[in-house]
GROMACS .gro file of C-alpha atoms in nm:
model
  435
    1UNK     CA    1   1.372  -0.949  -2.916
    2UNK     CA    2   1.331  -0.650  -3.149
    3UNK     CA    3   1.029  -0.496  -3.271
    4UNK     CA    4   0.881  -0.609  -3.608
    5UNK     CA    5   0.724  -0.408  -3.905
    6UNK     CA    6   0.323  -0.460  -3.913
    7UNK     CA    7   0.226  -0.232  -4.180
    8UNK     CA    8   0.240   0.152  -4.243
    9UNK     CA    9   0.068   0.475  -4.234
   10UNK     CA   10   0.063   0.760  -4.494
   11UNK     CA   11   0.099   1.126  -4.349
   12UNK     CA   12   0.018   1.384  -4.589
   13UNK     CA   13   0.063   1.754  -4.528
   14UNK     CA   14  -0.275   1.944  -4.602
   15UNK     CA   15  -0.231   2.196  -4.870
   16UNK     CA   16   0.100   2.066  -5.009
   17UNK     CA   17   0.195   1.781  -5.229
   18UNK     CA   18   0.410   1.658  -4.950
   19UNK     CA   19   0.355   1.304  -4.804
   20UNK     CA   20   0.553   1.016  -4.641
   21UNK     CA   21   0.511   0.663  -4.543
   22UNK     CA   22   0.569   0.579  -4.186
   23UNK     CA   23   0.619   0.211  -4.090
   24UNK     CA   24   0.415   0.068  -3.806
   25UNK     CA   25   0.609  -0.131  -3.553
   26UNK     CA   26   0.467  -0.395  -3.293
   27UNK     CA   27   0.623  -0.538  -3.007
   28UNK     CA   28   0.521  -0.869  -2.825
   29UNK     CA   29   0.238  -0.701  -2.640
   30UNK     CA   30   0.081  -0.359  -2.655
   31UNK     CA   31  -0.023  -0.123  -2.931
   32UNK     CA   32   0.138  -0.064  -3.243
   33UNK     CA   33   0.391   0.233  -3.288
   34UNK     CA   34   0.445   0.471  -3.570
   35UNK     CA   35   0.807   0.510  -3.651
   36UNK     CA   36   0.841   0.883  -3.705
   37UNK     CA   37   1.213   0.886  -3.722
   38UNK     CA   38   1.202   1.021  -4.098
   39UNK     CA   39   0.908   1.259  -4.053
   40UNK     CA   40   1.153   1.569  -4.027
   41UNK     CA   41   1.383   1.472  -4.307
   42UNK     CA   42   1.085   1.410  -4.540
   43UNK     CA   43   0.819   1.659  -4.421
   44UNK     CA   44   1.006   1.899  -4.213
   45UNK     CA   45   0.794   1.872  -3.923
   46UNK     CA   46   0.840   1.735  -3.553
   47UNK     CA   47   0.571   1.582  -3.351
   48UNK     CA   48   0.442   1.761  -3.016
   49UNK     CA   49   0.372   1.538  -2.713
   50UNK     CA   50   0.414   1.712  -2.380
   51UNK     CA   51   0.502   1.457  -2.106
   52UNK     CA   52   0.587   1.189  -2.382
   53UNK     CA   53   0.245   1.017  -2.288
   54UNK     CA   54   0.212   0.900  -2.642
   55UNK     CA   55   0.566   0.847  -2.719
   56UNK     CA   56   0.767   0.529  -2.727
   57UNK     CA   57   1.144   0.650  -2.635
   58UNK     CA   58   1.305   0.306  -2.664
   59UNK     CA   59   1.250  -0.068  -2.723
   60UNK     CA   60   1.258  -0.271  -2.387
   61UNK     CA   61   1.220  -0.643  -2.295
   62UNK     CA   62   1.190  -0.581  -1.924
   63UNK     CA   63   0.858  -0.437  -1.802
   64UNK     CA   64   0.524  -0.439  -1.964
   65UNK     CA   65   0.192  -0.271  -1.840
   66UNK     CA   66  -0.136  -0.289  -1.960
   67UNK     CA   67  -0.336  -0.018  -1.781
   68UNK     CA   68  -0.669  -0.096  -1.900
   69UNK     CA   69  -0.660  -0.462  -1.782
   70UNK     CA   70  -0.453  -0.383  -1.475
   71UNK     CA   71  -0.168  -0.612  -1.583
   72UNK     CA   72   0.211  -0.560  -1.461
   73UNK     CA   73   0.475  -0.810  -1.603
   74UNK     CA   74   0.844  -0.838  -1.507
   75UNK     CA   75   0.992  -1.013  -1.808
   76UNK     CA   76   0.683  -1.177  -1.879
   77UNK     CA   77   0.593  -1.285  -1.530
   78UNK     CA   78   0.281  -1.137  -1.355
   79UNK     CA   79   0.377  -0.932  -1.059
   80UNK     CA   80   0.116  -1.113  -0.831
   81UNK     CA   81   0.314  -1.456  -0.897
   82UNK     CA   82   0.650  -1.301  -0.833
   83UNK     CA   83   0.530  -1.116  -0.505
   84UNK     CA   84   0.369  -1.432  -0.377
   85UNK     CA   85   0.644  -1.698  -0.478
   86UNK     CA   86   0.964  -1.520  -0.518
   87UNK     CA   87   1.196  -1.288  -0.320
   88UNK     CA   88   1.354  -0.950  -0.399
   89UNK     CA   89   1.717  -1.069  -0.509
   90UNK     CA   90   1.552  -1.349  -0.745
   91UNK     CA   91   1.354  -1.063  -0.914
   92UNK     CA   92   1.654  -0.839  -0.930
   93UNK     CA   93   1.815  -1.121  -1.135
   94UNK     CA   94   1.527  -1.156  -1.347
   95UNK     CA   95   1.521  -0.792  -1.421
   96UNK     CA   96   1.888  -0.777  -1.489
   97UNK     CA   97   1.938  -1.089  -1.706
   98UNK     CA   98   1.580  -1.166  -1.825
   99UNK     CA   99   1.552  -1.499  -1.656
  100UNK     CA  100   1.473  -1.654  -1.295
  101UNK     CA  101   1.795  -1.805  -1.188
  102UNK     CA  102   1.856  -2.172  -1.128
  103UNK     CA  103   2.003  -2.266  -0.755
  104UNK     CA  104   2.357  -2.243  -0.875
  105UNK     CA  105   2.317  -1.916  -1.063
  106UNK     CA  106   2.115  -1.771  -0.777
  107UNK     CA  107   2.384  -1.852  -0.508
  108UNK     CA  108   2.654  -1.688  -0.741
  109UNK     CA  109   2.423  -1.384  -0.787
  110UNK     CA  110   2.351  -1.367  -0.422
  111UNK     CA  111   2.709  -1.372  -0.344
  112UNK     CA  112   2.815  -1.116  -0.593
  113UNK     CA  113   2.547  -0.866  -0.467
  114UNK     CA  114   2.621  -0.942  -0.103
  115UNK     CA  115   2.990  -0.898  -0.127
  116UNK     CA  116   2.927  -0.518  -0.213
  117UNK     CA  117   2.709  -0.410   0.072
  118UNK     CA  118   2.971  -0.245   0.263
  119UNK     CA  119   3.055   0.133   0.180
  120UNK     CA  120   3.400   0.268   0.139
  121UNK     CA  121   3.483   0.405   0.496
  122UNK     CA  122   3.579   0.731   0.365
  123UNK     CA  123   3.200   0.778   0.266
  124UNK     CA  124   3.107   0.799   0.622
  125UNK     CA  125   3.238   1.156   0.634
  126UNK     CA  126   3.023   1.280   0.330
  127UNK     CA  127   2.683   1.213   0.597
  128UNK     CA  128   2.878   1.457   0.814
  129UNK     CA  129   2.856   1.732   0.573
  130UNK     CA  130   2.477   1.756   0.578
  131UNK     CA  131   2.259   1.929   0.821
  132UNK     CA  132   2.095   1.694   1.070
  133UNK     CA  133   1.751   1.800   0.955
  134UNK     CA  134   1.843   1.756   0.578
  135UNK     CA  135   1.573   1.562   0.403
  136UNK     CA  136   1.706   1.195   0.326
  137UNK     CA  137   1.653   1.219  -0.033
  138UNK     CA  138   1.896   1.523  -0.050
  139UNK     CA  139   2.124   1.295   0.125
  140UNK     CA  140   2.078   1.003  -0.103
  141UNK     CA  141   2.120   1.215  -0.415
  142UNK     CA  142   2.454   1.332  -0.284
  143UNK     CA  143   2.600   1.014  -0.136
  144UNK     CA  144   2.477   0.796  -0.443
  145UNK     CA  145   2.625   1.053  -0.679
  146UNK     CA  146   2.952   1.046  -0.485
  147UNK     CA  147   3.005   0.696  -0.553
  148UNK     CA  148   3.107   0.800  -0.906
  149UNK     CA  149   3.419   0.941  -0.737
  150UNK     CA  150   3.507   0.595  -0.583
  151UNK     CA  151   3.428   0.401  -0.898
  152UNK     CA  152   3.500   0.612  -1.209
  153UNK     CA  153   3.852   0.596  -1.342
  154UNK     CA  154   3.842   0.220  -1.341
  155UNK     CA  155   3.475   0.181  -1.492
  156UNK     CA  156   3.459   0.113  -1.853
  157UNK     CA  157   3.081   0.092  -1.915
  158UNK     CA  158   3.144  -0.085  -2.266
  159UNK     CA  159   3.281  -0.370  -2.065
  160UNK     CA  160   3.015  -0.630  -1.969
  161UNK     CA  161   3.170  -0.760  -1.668
  162UNK     CA  162   3.235  -0.392  -1.529
  163UNK     CA  163   2.873  -0.309  -1.593
  164UNK     CA  164   2.787  -0.628  -1.398
  165UNK     CA  165   3.007  -0.507  -1.107
  166UNK     CA  166   2.849  -0.156  -1.122
  167UNK     CA  167   2.511  -0.320  -1.099
  168UNK     CA  168   2.616  -0.526  -0.781
  169UNK     CA  169   2.757  -0.237  -0.626
  170UNK     CA  170   2.439  -0.008  -0.661
  171UNK     CA  171   2.187  -0.290  -0.571
  172UNK     CA  172   2.400  -0.354  -0.272
  173UNK     CA  173   2.502  -0.022  -0.136
  174UNK     CA  174   2.186   0.184  -0.178
  175UNK     CA  175   2.019   0.019   0.113
  176UNK     CA  176   2.319   0.080   0.303
  177UNK     CA  177   2.335   0.450   0.216
  178UNK     CA  178   1.956   0.468   0.274
  179UNK     CA  179   1.967   0.326   0.639
  180UNK     CA  180   2.270   0.536   0.728
  181UNK     CA  181   2.093   0.865   0.588
  182UNK     CA  182   1.810   0.752   0.845
  183UNK     CA  183   2.048   0.701   1.136
  184UNK     CA  184   2.224   1.026   1.070
  185UNK     CA  185   1.894   1.210   1.085
  186UNK     CA  186   1.802   1.067   1.418
  187UNK     CA  187   2.153   1.080   1.573
  188UNK     CA  188   2.204   0.711   1.609
  189UNK     CA  189   2.522   0.514   1.534
  190UNK     CA  190   2.542   0.377   1.164
  191UNK     CA  191   2.483  -0.012   1.152
  192UNK     CA  192   2.698  -0.200   0.912
  193UNK     CA  193   2.548  -0.444   0.695
  194UNK     CA  194   2.522  -0.817   0.790
  195UNK     CA  195   2.587  -1.037   0.523
  196UNK     CA  196   2.414  -1.333   0.693
  197UNK     CA  197   2.102  -1.187   0.656
  198UNK     CA  198   1.870  -1.162   0.354
  199UNK     CA  199   1.839  -0.846   0.130
  200UNK     CA  200   1.510  -0.697   0.298
  201UNK     CA  201   1.602  -0.833   0.645
  202UNK     CA  202   1.937  -0.681   0.631
  203UNK     CA  203   1.792  -0.345   0.550
  204UNK     CA  204   1.545  -0.344   0.862
  205UNK     CA  205   1.830  -0.440   1.079
  206UNK     CA  206   2.051  -0.145   0.945
  207UNK     CA  207   1.741   0.086   0.989
  208UNK     CA  208   1.640  -0.027   1.328
  209UNK     CA  209   1.932  -0.195   1.529
  210UNK     CA  210   2.130  -0.023   1.776
  211UNK     CA  211   2.488  -0.146   1.929
  212UNK     CA  212   2.323  -0.128   2.284
  213UNK     CA  213   2.115  -0.424   2.242
  214UNK     CA  214   2.058  -0.726   2.033
  215UNK     CA  215   1.808  -0.700   1.736
  216UNK     CA  216   1.557  -0.968   1.666
  217UNK     CA  217   1.442  -1.034   1.314
  218UNK     CA  218   1.070  -1.063   1.257
  219UNK     CA  219   0.989  -1.294   0.941
  220UNK     CA  220   0.660  -1.127   0.880
  221UNK     CA  221   0.793  -0.773   0.854
  222UNK     CA  222   1.112  -0.891   0.659
  223UNK     CA  223   0.846  -1.072   0.425
  224UNK     CA  224   0.638  -0.737   0.399
  225UNK     CA  225   0.949  -0.520   0.325
  226UNK     CA  226   1.060  -0.770   0.072
  227UNK     CA  227   0.707  -0.759  -0.113
  228UNK     CA  228   0.728  -0.367  -0.112
  229UNK     CA  229   1.073  -0.400  -0.287
  230UNK     CA  230   0.954  -0.619  -0.559
  231UNK     CA  231   0.637  -0.420  -0.620
  232UNK     CA  232   0.847  -0.117  -0.678
  233UNK     CA  233   1.155  -0.267  -0.847
  234UNK     CA  234   1.036  -0.133  -1.191
  235UNK     CA  235   0.757   0.043  -1.358
  236UNK     CA  236   0.817   0.082  -1.747
  237UNK     CA  237   0.925   0.403  -1.868
  238UNK     CA  238   0.827   0.646  -1.596
  239UNK     CA  239   0.972   0.999  -1.496
  240UNK     CA  240   1.273   0.872  -1.298
  241UNK     CA  241   1.345   0.562  -1.521
  242UNK     CA  242   1.343   0.797  -1.826
  243UNK     CA  243   1.558   1.024  -1.637
  244UNK     CA  244   1.835   0.750  -1.588
  245UNK     CA  245   1.809   0.644  -1.943
  246UNK     CA  246   1.836   1.014  -2.075
  247UNK     CA  247   2.147   1.059  -1.840
  248UNK     CA  248   2.297   0.720  -1.946
  249UNK     CA  249   2.253   0.805  -2.328
  250UNK     CA  250   2.546   1.057  -2.269
  251UNK     CA  251   2.777   0.792  -2.145
  252UNK     CA  252   2.774   0.923  -1.797
  253UNK     CA  253   2.873   0.716  -1.479
  254UNK     CA  254   2.608   0.477  -1.381
  255UNK     CA  255   2.632   0.595  -1.019
  256UNK     CA  256   2.561   0.939  -1.142
  257UNK     CA  257   2.264   0.843  -1.369
  258UNK     CA  258   2.115   0.664  -1.059
  259UNK     CA  259   2.155   0.989  -0.879
  260UNK     CA  260   1.976   1.174  -1.144
  261UNK     CA  261   1.690   0.886  -1.106
  262UNK     CA  262   1.663   0.949  -0.735
  263UNK     CA  263   1.642   1.310  -0.790
  264UNK     CA  264   1.357   1.274  -1.039
  265UNK     CA  265   1.188   1.032  -0.789
  266UNK     CA  266   1.177   1.272  -0.508
  267UNK     CA  267   0.891   1.478  -0.665
  268UNK     CA  268   0.557   1.439  -0.499
  269UNK     CA  269   0.386   1.363  -0.832
  270UNK     CA  270   0.610   1.047  -0.831
  271UNK     CA  271   0.790   0.886  -0.553
  272UNK     CA  272   0.651   1.091  -0.287
  273UNK     CA  273   0.268   0.983  -0.353
  274UNK     CA  274   0.252   0.736  -0.049
  275UNK     CA  275   0.355   1.017   0.190
  276UNK     CA  276   0.078   1.245   0.050
  277UNK     CA  277  -0.167   0.958   0.116
  278UNK     CA  278  -0.091   0.967   0.496
  279UNK     CA  279  -0.111   1.337   0.507
  280UNK     CA  280  -0.457   1.319   0.340
  281UNK     CA  281  -0.585   1.082   0.595
  282UNK     CA  282  -0.471   1.260   0.887
  283UNK     CA  283  -0.630   1.568   0.755
  284UNK     CA  284  -0.945   1.403   0.718
  285UNK     CA  285  -0.944   1.270   1.083
  286UNK     CA  286  -1.173   1.007   1.124
  287UNK     CA  287  -1.419   0.792   0.909
  288UNK     CA  288  -1.707   1.015   0.981
  289UNK     CA  289  -1.549   1.297   0.802
  290UNK     CA  290  -1.487   1.116   0.488
  291UNK     CA  291  -1.825   1.175   0.305
  292UNK     CA  292  -1.752   1.565   0.363
  293UNK     CA  293  -1.407   1.524   0.216
  294UNK     CA  294  -1.541   1.302  -0.075
  295UNK     CA  295  -1.791   1.606  -0.147
  296UNK     CA  296  -1.503   1.855  -0.173
  297UNK     CA  297  -1.319   1.615  -0.405
  298UNK     CA  298  -1.620   1.590  -0.629
  299UNK     CA  299  -1.668   1.986  -0.616
  300UNK     CA  300  -1.526   2.138  -0.940
  301UNK     CA  301  -1.456   2.460  -0.759
  302UNK     CA  302  -1.282   2.293  -0.483
  303UNK     CA  303  -0.869   2.246  -0.477
  304UNK     CA  304  -0.905   1.938  -0.275
  305UNK     CA  305  -0.705   1.637  -0.417
  306UNK     CA  306  -0.767   1.282  -0.368
  307UNK     CA  307  -0.435   1.074  -0.321
  308UNK     CA  308  -0.378   0.722  -0.363
  309UNK     CA  309  -0.656   0.669  -0.631
  310UNK     CA  310  -0.617   0.634  -0.989
  311UNK     CA  311  -0.294   0.617  -1.187
  312UNK     CA  312  -0.164   0.775  -1.494
  313UNK     CA  313  -0.108   0.441  -1.646
  314UNK     CA  314  -0.362   0.199  -1.487
  315UNK     CA  315  -0.711   0.256  -1.588
  316UNK     CA  316  -0.815  -0.047  -1.394
  317UNK     CA  317  -0.735  -0.162  -1.049
  318UNK     CA  318  -0.363  -0.147  -0.961
  319UNK     CA  319  -0.248  -0.517  -0.943
  320UNK     CA  320   0.016  -0.398  -0.673
  321UNK     CA  321  -0.250  -0.257  -0.464
  322UNK     CA  322  -0.431  -0.593  -0.414
  323UNK     CA  323  -0.094  -0.729  -0.271
  324UNK     CA  324  -0.028  -0.448  -0.059
  325UNK     CA  325  -0.386  -0.460   0.094
  326UNK     CA  326  -0.334  -0.835   0.196
  327UNK     CA  327   0.021  -0.721   0.338
  328UNK     CA  328  -0.123  -0.435   0.515
  329UNK     CA  329  -0.372  -0.670   0.717
  330UNK     CA  330  -0.044  -0.934   0.789
  331UNK     CA  331   0.171  -0.661   0.922
  332UNK     CA  332  -0.097  -0.506   1.142
  333UNK     CA  333  -0.196  -0.831   1.268
  334UNK     CA  334   0.152  -0.922   1.367
  335UNK     CA  335   0.229  -0.596   1.522
  336UNK     CA  336  -0.107  -0.622   1.732
  337UNK     CA  337  -0.261  -0.312   1.565
  338UNK     CA  338  -0.620  -0.309   1.615
  339UNK     CA  339  -0.869  -0.025   1.527
  340UNK     CA  340  -0.608   0.162   1.352
  341UNK     CA  341  -0.778   0.488   1.226
  342UNK     CA  342  -0.566   0.526   0.916
  343UNK     CA  343  -0.663   0.157   0.808
  344UNK     CA  344  -1.026   0.216   0.885
  345UNK     CA  345  -1.051   0.532   0.671
  346UNK     CA  346  -0.852   0.351   0.416
  347UNK     CA  347  -1.098   0.071   0.401
  348UNK     CA  348  -1.391   0.306   0.395
  349UNK     CA  349  -1.232   0.520   0.134
  350UNK     CA  350  -1.188   0.194  -0.078
  351UNK     CA  351  -1.549   0.094  -0.036
  352UNK     CA  352  -1.659   0.433  -0.149
  353UNK     CA  353  -1.431   0.406  -0.452
  354UNK     CA  354  -1.571   0.079  -0.557
  355UNK     CA  355  -1.958   0.167  -0.526
  356UNK     CA  356  -1.971   0.543  -0.596
  357UNK     CA  357  -2.053   0.615  -0.962
  358UNK     CA  358  -1.817   0.930  -0.944
  359UNK     CA  359  -1.513   0.687  -0.894
  360UNK     CA  360  -1.631   0.414  -1.102
  361UNK     CA  361  -1.672   0.629  -1.397
  362UNK     CA  362  -1.341   0.786  -1.365
  363UNK     CA  363  -1.188   0.445  -1.286
  364UNK     CA  364  -1.026   0.581  -0.964
  365UNK     CA  365  -0.932   0.256  -0.802
  366UNK     CA  366  -0.687   0.246  -0.499
  367UNK     CA  367  -0.325   0.228  -0.626
  368UNK     CA  368  -0.010   0.081  -0.451
  369UNK     CA  369   0.058   0.407  -0.265
  370UNK     CA  370  -0.279   0.389  -0.088
  371UNK     CA  371  -0.161   0.111   0.144
  372UNK     CA  372   0.204   0.102   0.127
  373UNK     CA  373   0.222   0.407   0.341
  374UNK     CA  374   0.004   0.270   0.599
  375UNK     CA  375   0.248  -0.061   0.617
  376UNK     CA  376   0.563   0.140   0.655
  377UNK     CA  377   0.385   0.363   0.921
  378UNK     CA  378   0.296   0.067   1.106
  379UNK     CA  379   0.646  -0.063   1.079
  380UNK     CA  380   0.783   0.252   1.229
  381UNK     CA  381   0.932   0.396   0.944
  382UNK     CA  382   0.871   0.776   0.934
  383UNK     CA  383   0.698   0.933   0.647
  384UNK     CA  384   1.018   1.135   0.502
  385UNK     CA  385   1.173   0.789   0.454
  386UNK     CA  386   0.911   0.665   0.238
  387UNK     CA  387   1.048   0.787  -0.092
  388UNK     CA  388   1.389   0.649   0.009
  389UNK     CA  389   1.253   0.327   0.047
  390UNK     CA  390   1.105   0.349  -0.302
  391UNK     CA  391   1.457   0.443  -0.438
  392UNK     CA  392   1.584   0.136  -0.249
  393UNK     CA  393   1.347  -0.088  -0.445
  394UNK     CA  394   1.365   0.105  -0.784
  395UNK     CA  395   1.760   0.087  -0.797
  396UNK     CA  396   1.757  -0.259  -0.958
  397UNK     CA  397   1.485  -0.130  -1.228
  398UNK     CA  398   1.710   0.151  -1.288
  399UNK     CA  399   2.035  -0.044  -1.339
  400UNK     CA  400   1.853  -0.300  -1.552
  401UNK     CA  401   1.722  -0.026  -1.786
  402UNK     CA  402   2.065   0.161  -1.800
  403UNK     CA  403   2.234  -0.191  -1.879
  404UNK     CA  404   1.973  -0.246  -2.137
  405UNK     CA  405   2.010   0.103  -2.299
  406UNK     CA  406   2.423   0.082  -2.316
  407UNK     CA  407   2.402  -0.281  -2.459
  408UNK     CA  408   2.157  -0.148  -2.737
  409UNK     CA  409   2.364  -0.085  -3.047
  410UNK     CA  410   2.077   0.158  -3.173
  411UNK     CA  411   2.106   0.362  -2.861
  412UNK     CA  412   2.169   0.738  -2.923
  413UNK     CA  413   2.191   1.049  -2.720
  414UNK     CA  414   1.866   1.163  -2.589
  415UNK     CA  415   1.759   1.499  -2.755
  416UNK     CA  416   1.384   1.595  -2.734
  417UNK     CA  417   1.266   1.877  -2.955
  418UNK     CA  418   1.039   2.178  -2.890
  419UNK     CA  419   0.792   2.412  -3.014
  420UNK     CA  420   0.957   2.749  -2.987
  421UNK     CA  421   0.727   3.031  -2.878
  422UNK     CA  422   0.973   3.321  -2.793
  423UNK     CA  423   1.078   3.623  -2.981
  424UNK     CA  424   1.196   3.600  -3.330
  425UNK     CA  425   1.542   3.739  -3.435
  426UNK     CA  426   1.572   4.095  -3.278
  427UNK     CA  427   1.846   4.357  -3.330
  428UNK     CA  428   2.086   4.441  -3.028
  429UNK     CA  429   2.019   4.786  -2.875
  430UNK     CA  430   2.313   4.931  -2.678
  431UNK     CA  431   2.258   4.989  -2.318
  432UNK     CA  432   2.265   5.381  -2.337
  433UNK     CA  433   2.001   5.377  -2.613
  434UNK     CA  434   1.727   5.175  -2.469
  435UNK     CA  435   1.413   5.328  -2.343
   0.00000   0.00000   0.00000
């Protein structure tokens, strides 16, 4: 489905007789977009949009967000319905191909992904090249990028079947790489994937099982992990997704493109936000200290930051946060965790946010990171692994976006412009004559 012309606007350069008419394009949902591609040729000017917050870099049919209404759609399906009624591999098929699979197609897709869960045995040696205390995201960048060395010469990104196999490999292998990065950091043996387990269940097995004793699956925890993966699977053109697309526009190997996405995700302003929430709550200490902390947040002269509230896109309640809150209570109940200080503080923080005019006027509602960190901590996953789990979930979104980019006949190599503010042309002065 392509965008359609919905009208036009005229741009006139003040003080000149130059003007041009720009088409207005409309998608299925969302605001109209001015097509500025001929602006430079006809008027000799570029547009300036730091952070690309008001610029559409591509057409996409995958994910839609309405931040004002708190809506997140995967291929038209509300995230709430998918999190409640579906499971991750079904959602992965939806993101990759555009539709939910029937039973026969799902079985085929499930087998296609499951067949590729194991890593080439030689990749074990890559982990030994890292320090034991290396951040797991550094390991993820290195090992996922290294996959390009194993699947490069025979990979033609212009061949649909080879793109599909590359997608299967990434979705299947990234959880194994993530689990092995964790095992390596704590000195435990790598656990090979079990193809008799579900996607989320197998991931938990590789994270937590040891050869010395049997591992027992917990359906509540497996379902919680599955929801976390679904809720983080894609999120429109965010920083890491845009990075994958930009790298992909050069024709780069898809494993290298995803490694670039992992590097972008690593930043605390992006994938590291749920880790920052836990650090904030730990620093507050107890619910009794929350009022003083909130006062510091409100103080313009204070540098205290409120983590887990508000979102650059959502100007309403993050729809994913509602699901995470329910899942949080399910997990804590299943594990028998009562009077959890972090949860008590989270609930009190949420109560204040929903009743305090300071938060209401600024639309600072709890986002998905606010509860996901508490869930992961309760499941025994250390904070330095939180962003790694985010990468496991987002891989299917990255691959779907990369696939859409490659299949778009109008796609071009990414090449942002700039406002140059450096020196003008200068004459070179030899070293012996410089003052």
